[in-house]
Every structure is written in C-alpha cells, then in structure tokens.
Amino acid sequence: MRIVYIFELIIPKMTEPAIKAMIQLMDDSDQEVVQMVEDKIRTLGPAIIPILESEWENLSLNPILQLKIENLIHDFQLESMKSKLMHWKQGGAMDLLEGMWIIATYRFPDYSFTALKQEMEQLYFDVWPQIRENLHPMDQVKVLNGVIFDQLKFGANTKNFHAANNSFLNVVLESKKGNPISLCVIYMWIAQKLGYPIYGVNLPNLFVLTYKQKEIQFYINVFNKGLIFNRVDIDNYLAQLNLTPNDIYYNPCSNLEIIRRVLRNLIMAYEKSGDEDYKAELTDLIASLD
C-alpha cells in the first residue's frame, strides 16, 4: 500500500520537485520502493540528466545514493549516445566528424559538436595559407605533411598506443598525439577541405590513407609522419601477415566502417585496461551498428 500511495502522490505531477522527491526515495530502506522508483526514473530518459547532476552535487547525500545517481546519469548518457549514433547511421553516415564527436561524448558527454568543428576549422586555417597550387599530388602531400607533423607537431602516441584516449578526438586535438585512425581522421578532414581526394583505407592492424584520383593512386601512412608508399608495399605487407589480397585493403572505406573500427579500438583498449563494463557497453553498441 505504501508504494501505491507514493506513486499516486508523485507520478501525476512529474515536475522538477517531484522528480527530485523520487530521487530521494532511491535511498529508501524498502528495496521494493527503491526498485520501482528507479524503474520510473529510467522511463523519463536523458532529459532529466541536469536534475540528476544537480542532485548529485547535494553534499548531504550519502555515497551510496550518489553512486546510484552516477550510474543513472551514465546510463542515460549512453542511451543518448546510442540514439545519436543510430540517427547518424540512418542518415547515411555522411559527416565523419559528427560520428567521431558522438564517440567522444561516450567519455566526455559535455563536449559539443560546435567546439569540435571550431577546433578543426582552426587547424584548416593554420594549414591553408601554406598550401601551394599546381603541385604534383605527391608534392601536395609532402607540403601537408610538413605543416601537420613538423609545424603543428601532431604525431603518433607510441608510448600509450592502446590508451582509450587515442580514440577520442578532443583528447587527440589537445595532446596532438593519437593512434593511426584518429590521426588519419584529422589529416583526411583537412585534406578533403583543401580539395584533395584523400580517403581512409582499412588495412589489417594499421589504418592508412589513399590519394585516389583517375589514374593516380598512392598511400599515406599518417602514423609514420605521412610516409608515402604504393600498392606493391601493401602486397608485401599482406604477404608478411599471410593474408590474401582483397579490394578492401587497397580502396577507400566508408565513414561507417571508420567509426566501427574506432569502436573496435576502444573495445580493445578497455579490454587491456580491465574495464569490463566499458568493453561490454561498446560491444553492444557496435553490434547495433552491424
């Protein structure tokens, strides 16, 4: 009867004070009440995150209730991220930068897409004045390499290659250190904005770029300061791995494939660090994309 009374009192008036009252009931001694209240709060969705954050800051709360609120906030943020990523996929996965931003919100939920675009635009404006026209494509890439790696100081994070932060673009932009795919995304975005036909290529164990236009095609190892190589080098690389040549190892991949690979890198990072909860969440997420 007590549970029925509580819900009859609160649920019809789902105002902010009513929601806060429900949050306080998560500290109730009756576990049946706690479970019913938590289930009800979860039906309200990510829109109540600001209220949960406000209540979490209440210093009078006991640590157990604060932990419950933290878990709710994380679950709502994960739900929001999944929804955004599925919407991005269903919309054609046209904007790679948007996909990378959505992934960054997994650990940095307050990071805005506007902030990411502004940072990337600033990089473009740092590079653009130093680009010369009418150069051979390989020479264009060499100029781009000089600006990005020598002047702007982007480079490989060889010390912490498997760190999860290598997959979050906001961290990579701040530290200027990343893994092959995050560095490739930054490089490719700038190159395409400059009008260069440069795209991602899904090589086994190494993500690279290709410059592909009509009869011209060569490859760029961004993780090695933009080293230029050719198709024969890929043949040799595959032979060393005892892999049969396949078109996907030579040609551009889609934005969706890039995002899937970023998620797989994150899953591996969390597996190596022993963060099983994060690993399980991302494994479920990539399964929904597949």
CSV table of C-alpha atoms in Angstrom, one decimal:
chain,number,residue,atom,x,y,z
A,1,MET,CA,0.0,0.0,0.0
A,2,ARG,CA,2.9,2.4,0.8
A,3,ILE,CA,4.3,2.0,-2.7
A,4,VAL,CA,0.9,2.7,-4.3
A,5,TYR,CA,0.5,5.8,-2.2
A,6,ILE,CA,3.9,7.1,-3.1
A,7,PHE,CA,3.3,6.7,-6.8
A,8,GLU,CA,-0.2,8.2,-6.7
A,9,LEU,CA,1.3,11.2,-4.9
A,10,ILE,CA,4.3,11.8,-7.3
A,11,ILE,CA,3.7,10.4,-10.8
A,12,PRO,CA,0.7,12.6,-11.8
A,13,LYS,CA,2.8,15.7,-11.2
A,14,MET,CA,6.1,15.0,-12.9
A,15,THR,CA,7.6,18.4,-12.1
A,16,GLU,CA,11.2,19.0,-11.2
A,17,PRO,CA,10.4,18.9,-7.4
A,18,ALA,CA,8.5,15.7,-8.0
A,19,ILE,CA,11.5,14.1,-9.8
A,20,LYS,CA,13.8,15.3,-7.0
A,21,ALA,CA,11.5,13.7,-4.5
A,22,MET,CA,11.7,10.4,-6.4
A,23,ILE,CA,15.5,10.6,-6.5
A,24,GLN,CA,15.5,10.9,-2.7
A,25,LEU,CA,13.3,7.8,-2.5
A,26,MET,CA,16.2,5.8,-4.1
A,27,ASP,CA,17.7,6.0,-0.5
A,28,ASP,CA,14.6,4.3,1.0
A,29,SER,CA,15.1,1.3,3.3
A,30,ASP,CA,12.4,-0.6,1.4
A,31,GLN,CA,14.2,-2.2,-1.7
A,32,GLU,CA,10.9,-2.7,-3.5
A,33,VAL,CA,10.3,1.1,-3.3
A,34,VAL,CA,13.8,1.8,-4.5
A,35,GLN,CA,13.5,-0.5,-7.5
A,36,MET,CA,10.1,0.9,-8.5
A,37,VAL,CA,11.3,4.4,-8.2
A,38,GLU,CA,14.5,3.7,-10.2
A,39,ASP,CA,12.5,2.0,-12.9
A,40,LYS,CA,10.2,5.0,-13.1
A,41,ILE,CA,13.1,7.4,-13.3
A,42,ARG,CA,14.6,5.5,-16.1
A,43,THR,CA,11.4,5.9,-18.2
A,44,LEU,CA,12.0,9.7,-18.1
A,45,GLY,CA,15.0,9.4,-20.3
A,46,PRO,CA,18.1,11.6,-20.8
A,47,ALA,CA,16.2,14.8,-20.5
A,48,ILE,CA,16.4,14.6,-16.7
A,49,ILE,CA,20.2,14.4,-16.6
A,50,PRO,CA,20.5,18.1,-15.4
A,51,ILE,CA,18.2,17.4,-12.5
A,52,LEU,CA,20.2,14.2,-11.6
A,53,GLU,CA,23.5,16.2,-11.8
A,54,SER,CA,22.1,18.9,-9.6
A,55,GLU,CA,21.0,16.4,-7.0
A,56,TRP,CA,24.4,14.6,-7.2
A,57,GLU,CA,26.1,17.8,-6.1
A,58,ASN,CA,24.0,17.8,-2.9
A,59,LEU,CA,26.7,17.2,-0.3
A,60,SER,CA,24.1,15.9,2.2
A,61,LEU,CA,23.6,12.8,0.0
A,62,ASN,CA,25.2,9.6,1.2
A,63,PRO,CA,27.8,8.0,-1.1
A,64,ILE,CA,25.5,5.0,-2.0
A,65,LEU,CA,22.8,7.3,-3.3
A,66,GLN,CA,25.4,9.4,-5.2
A,67,LEU,CA,26.7,6.2,-6.8
A,68,LYS,CA,23.2,5.3,-7.9
A,69,ILE,CA,22.7,8.7,-9.4
A,70,GLU,CA,26.1,8.4,-11.2
A,71,ASN,CA,25.0,5.1,-12.7
A,72,LEU,CA,21.7,6.6,-13.9
A,73,ILE,CA,23.5,9.6,-15.5
A,74,HIS,CA,26.0,7.2,-17.2
A,75,ASP,CA,23.2,5.0,-18.5
A,76,PHE,CA,21.2,8.0,-19.8
A,77,GLN,CA,24.3,9.4,-21.5
A,78,LEU,CA,25.0,6.0,-23.1
A,79,GLU,CA,21.4,5.9,-24.3
A,80,SER,CA,21.7,9.4,-25.8
A,81,MET,CA,25.0,8.4,-27.5
A,82,LYS,CA,23.4,5.3,-29.0
A,83,SER,CA,20.5,7.2,-30.3
A,84,LYS,CA,22.7,9.8,-31.9
A,85,LEU,CA,24.9,7.2,-33.5
A,86,MET,CA,22.0,5.3,-34.9
A,87,HIS,CA,20.5,8.5,-36.2
A,88,TRP,CA,23.8,9.3,-37.8
A,89,LYS,CA,24.0,5.9,-39.5
A,90,GLN,CA,20.4,6.0,-40.7
A,91,GLY,CA,21.1,9.5,-42.2
A,92,GLY,CA,23.8,8.0,-44.4
A,93,ALA,CA,26.8,8.5,-42.1
A,94,MET,CA,27.7,11.5,-44.3
A,95,ASP,CA,29.7,13.5,-41.8
A,96,LEU,CA,32.6,11.6,-40.3
A,97,LEU,CA,33.4,14.4,-37.9
A,98,GLU,CA,30.0,14.1,-36.4
A,99,GLY,CA,30.5,10.4,-35.9
A,100,MET,CA,33.8,11.0,-34.2
A,101,TRP,CA,32.2,13.6,-32.0
A,102,ILE,CA,29.4,11.2,-30.9
A,103,ILE,CA,32.1,8.6,-29.9
A,104,ALA,CA,33.9,11.3,-27.9
A,105,THR,CA,30.7,12.0,-25.9
A,106,TYR,CA,30.9,8.5,-24.5
A,107,ARG,CA,33.5,9.7,-22.0
A,108,PHE,CA,33.1,13.5,-22.5
A,109,PRO,CA,29.3,14.0,-22.6
A,110,ASP,CA,29.6,17.8,-22.3
A,111,TYR,CA,31.8,18.1,-25.3
A,112,SER,CA,29.9,19.9,-28.1
A,113,PHE,CA,30.0,19.3,-31.8
A,114,THR,CA,30.4,23.1,-32.2
A,115,ALA,CA,33.6,23.0,-30.2
A,116,LEU,CA,35.0,20.2,-32.3
A,117,LYS,CA,34.2,21.9,-35.6
A,118,GLN,CA,35.8,25.1,-34.3
A,119,GLU,CA,39.0,23.3,-33.4
A,120,MET,CA,39.1,21.5,-36.8
A,121,GLU,CA,38.4,24.7,-38.7
A,122,GLN,CA,41.3,26.4,-36.8
A,123,LEU,CA,43.6,23.6,-38.0
A,124,TYR,CA,42.4,24.1,-41.5
A,125,PHE,CA,43.2,27.9,-41.3
A,126,ASP,CA,46.6,27.0,-39.9
A,127,VAL,CA,47.4,24.8,-42.9
A,128,TRP,CA,45.6,26.5,-45.8
A,129,PRO,CA,48.0,29.6,-46.2
A,130,GLN,CA,51.0,27.3,-46.6
A,131,ILE,CA,49.4,25.1,-49.4
A,132,ARG,CA,50.6,25.8,-52.9
A,133,GLU,CA,48.6,25.0,-56.0
A,134,ASN,CA,49.7,23.3,-59.3
A,135,LEU,CA,51.9,20.8,-57.5
A,136,HIS,CA,52.1,17.1,-58.2
A,137,PRO,CA,49.8,15.2,-55.8
A,138,MET,CA,52.8,13.6,-54.0
A,139,ASP,CA,54.3,17.1,-53.6
A,140,GLN,CA,51.0,18.4,-52.2
A,141,VAL,CA,51.0,15.6,-49.6
A,142,LYS,CA,54.6,16.4,-48.7
A,143,VAL,CA,53.7,20.0,-48.1
A,144,LEU,CA,50.7,18.9,-46.0
A,145,ASN,CA,53.0,16.5,-44.0
A,146,GLY,CA,55.4,19.4,-43.3
A,147,VAL,CA,52.7,21.6,-41.8
A,148,ILE,CA,50.8,18.9,-39.8
A,149,PHE,CA,53.7,17.0,-38.4
A,150,ASP,CA,56.6,19.5,-38.3
A,151,GLN,CA,54.9,22.7,-37.6
A,152,LEU,CA,51.7,21.7,-35.8
A,153,LYS,CA,53.5,18.8,-34.1
A,154,PHE,CA,50.9,16.1,-34.5
A,155,GLY,CA,52.3,12.6,-34.1
A,156,ALA,CA,52.0,9.0,-33.0
A,157,ASN,CA,51.3,8.1,-29.4
A,158,THR,CA,53.8,5.2,-29.3
A,159,LYS,CA,54.2,5.3,-25.5
A,160,ASN,CA,50.5,4.6,-24.9
A,161,PHE,CA,49.4,3.1,-28.2
A,162,HIS,CA,46.4,1.2,-26.7
A,163,ALA,CA,45.1,4.0,-24.5
A,164,ALA,CA,41.4,4.7,-24.9
A,165,ASN,CA,42.0,8.4,-25.1
A,166,ASN,CA,43.7,7.9,-28.5
A,167,SER,CA,40.2,7.3,-29.9
A,168,PHE,CA,38.6,10.5,-28.5
A,169,LEU,CA,39.2,13.3,-31.0
A,170,ASN,CA,39.0,16.1,-28.4
A,171,VAL,CA,41.9,14.5,-26.4
A,172,VAL,CA,43.9,13.9,-29.6
A,173,LEU,CA,43.5,17.5,-30.7
A,174,GLU,CA,44.6,18.7,-27.2
A,175,SER,CA,47.6,16.4,-26.8
A,176,LYS,CA,48.4,16.2,-30.6
A,177,LYS,CA,49.1,12.5,-30.0
A,178,GLY,CA,46.9,9.7,-31.3
A,179,ASN,CA,46.6,6.3,-32.9
A,180,PRO,CA,46.6,5.7,-36.6
A,181,ILE,CA,42.9,6.1,-37.2
A,182,SER,CA,42.4,9.3,-35.1
A,183,LEU,CA,45.4,10.9,-36.8
A,184,CYS,CA,44.1,9.8,-40.2
A,185,VAL,CA,40.7,11.4,-39.5
A,186,ILE,CA,42.2,14.7,-38.7
A,187,TYR,CA,44.6,14.6,-41.6
A,188,MET,CA,41.8,13.4,-44.0
A,189,TRP,CA,39.4,16.1,-42.9
A,190,ILE,CA,41.9,18.9,-43.5
A,191,ALA,CA,43.0,17.3,-46.9
A,192,GLN,CA,39.4,17.0,-48.1
A,193,LYS,CA,38.6,20.5,-47.1
A,194,LEU,CA,41.6,21.6,-49.2
A,195,GLY,CA,40.0,19.7,-52.1
A,196,TYR,CA,42.4,16.7,-52.1
A,197,PRO,CA,40.9,13.3,-52.9
A,198,ILE,CA,42.2,11.6,-49.8
A,199,TYR,CA,40.3,8.8,-48.1
A,200,GLY,CA,40.6,6.1,-45.4
A,201,VAL,CA,41.8,2.6,-46.1
A,202,ASN,CA,41.1,-0.4,-43.7
A,203,LEU,CA,44.4,-2.2,-43.7
A,204,PRO,CA,44.8,-5.0,-41.1
A,205,ASN,CA,46.4,-3.7,-37.9
A,206,LEU,CA,47.0,-0.3,-39.5
A,207,PHE,CA,44.7,2.3,-40.8
A,208,VAL,CA,46.1,4.4,-43.6
A,209,LEU,CA,45.0,6.9,-46.3
A,210,THR,CA,45.0,6.8,-50.0
A,211,TYR,CA,45.2,9.6,-52.6
A,212,LYS,CA,42.9,8.4,-55.4
A,213,GLN,CA,42.0,10.3,-58.5
A,214,LYS,CA,41.7,8.9,-62.0
A,215,GLU,CA,44.9,7.2,-62.9
A,216,ILE,CA,46.8,8.4,-59.8
A,217,GLN,CA,46.7,6.4,-56.6
A,218,PHE,CA,49.2,6.2,-53.7
A,219,TYR,CA,49.0,5.7,-50.0
A,220,ILE,CA,49.9,7.7,-46.9
A,221,ASN,CA,51.0,6.3,-43.5
A,222,VAL,CA,49.9,9.1,-41.2
A,223,PHE,CA,51.1,7.2,-38.1
A,224,ASN,CA,54.6,7.5,-39.7
A,225,LYS,CA,54.6,11.2,-40.4
A,226,GLY,CA,52.8,10.9,-43.7
A,227,LEU,CA,55.2,8.4,-45.3
A,228,ILE,CA,54.1,7.8,-48.9
A,229,PHE,CA,54.0,4.2,-50.3
A,230,ASN,CA,52.4,2.3,-53.1
A,231,ARG,CA,50.4,-0.8,-53.9
A,232,VAL,CA,53.4,-3.1,-54.0
A,233,ASP,CA,54.1,-2.1,-50.4
A,234,ILE,CA,50.6,-3.2,-49.5
A,235,ASP,CA,51.1,-6.5,-51.3
A,236,ASN,CA,54.3,-7.1,-49.3
A,237,TYR,CA,52.6,-6.1,-46.1
A,238,LEU,CA,49.8,-8.6,-46.6
A,239,ALA,CA,52.2,-11.3,-47.6
A,240,GLN,CA,54.0,-10.8,-44.2
A,241,LEU,CA,50.7,-11.3,-42.5
A,242,ASN,CA,49.9,-14.3,-44.6
A,243,LEU,CA,46.7,-12.6,-45.9
A,244,THR,CA,45.2,-12.9,-49.3
A,245,PRO,CA,44.9,-9.6,-51.2
A,246,ASN,CA,41.4,-8.1,-51.1
A,247,ASP,CA,40.0,-5.0,-52.6
A,248,ILE,CA,39.1,-3.6,-49.2
A,249,TYR,CA,42.9,-3.4,-48.4
A,250,TYR,CA,43.5,-1.1,-51.4
A,251,ASN,CA,40.4,1.1,-51.8
A,252,PRO,CA,38.6,3.8,-49.7
A,253,CYS,CA,36.3,2.6,-47.0
A,254,SER,CA,33.1,4.3,-45.8
A,255,ASN,CA,32.6,6.6,-42.8
A,256,LEU,CA,30.6,3.9,-41.1
A,257,GLU,CA,33.5,1.4,-41.4
A,258,ILE,CA,35.8,4.0,-39.9
A,259,ILE,CA,33.5,4.5,-36.9
A,260,ARG,CA,33.2,0.7,-36.4
A,261,ARG,CA,37.0,0.5,-36.4
A,262,VAL,CA,37.3,3.3,-33.8
A,263,LEU,CA,34.8,1.4,-31.6
A,264,ARG,CA,36.8,-1.8,-32.0
A,265,ASN,CA,39.9,0.1,-30.9
A,266,LEU,CA,38.1,1.3,-27.9
A,267,ILE,CA,36.9,-2.2,-27.0
A,268,MET,CA,40.5,-3.4,-27.2
A,269,ALA,CA,41.7,-0.5,-25.1
A,270,TYR,CA,39.2,-1.2,-22.3
A,271,GLU,CA,39.9,-5.0,-22.5
A,272,LYS,CA,43.6,-4.3,-22.0
A,273,SER,CA,42.9,-2.0,-19.1
A,274,GLY,CA,40.4,-4.4,-17.5
A,275,ASP,CA,37.4,-2.1,-17.8
A,276,GLU,CA,34.9,-4.8,-18.5
A,277,ASP,CA,31.8,-2.6,-18.1
A,278,TYR,CA,33.0,-0.2,-20.8
A,279,LYS,CA,34.0,-3.1,-23.0
A,280,ALA,CA,30.6,-4.7,-22.7
A,281,GLU,CA,28.8,-1.4,-23.4
A,282,LEU,CA,30.8,-0.8,-26.6
A,283,THR,CA,30.5,-4.4,-27.7
A,284,ASP,CA,26.7,-4.0,-27.5
A,285,LEU,CA,26.9,-0.7,-29.3
A,286,ILE,CA,29.0,-2.0,-32.3
A,287,ALA,CA,26.6,-4.9,-32.6
A,288,SER,CA,23.7,-2.5,-33.0
A,289,LEU,CA,25.7,-0.7,-35.8
A,290,ASP,CA,26.3,-4.1,-37.6
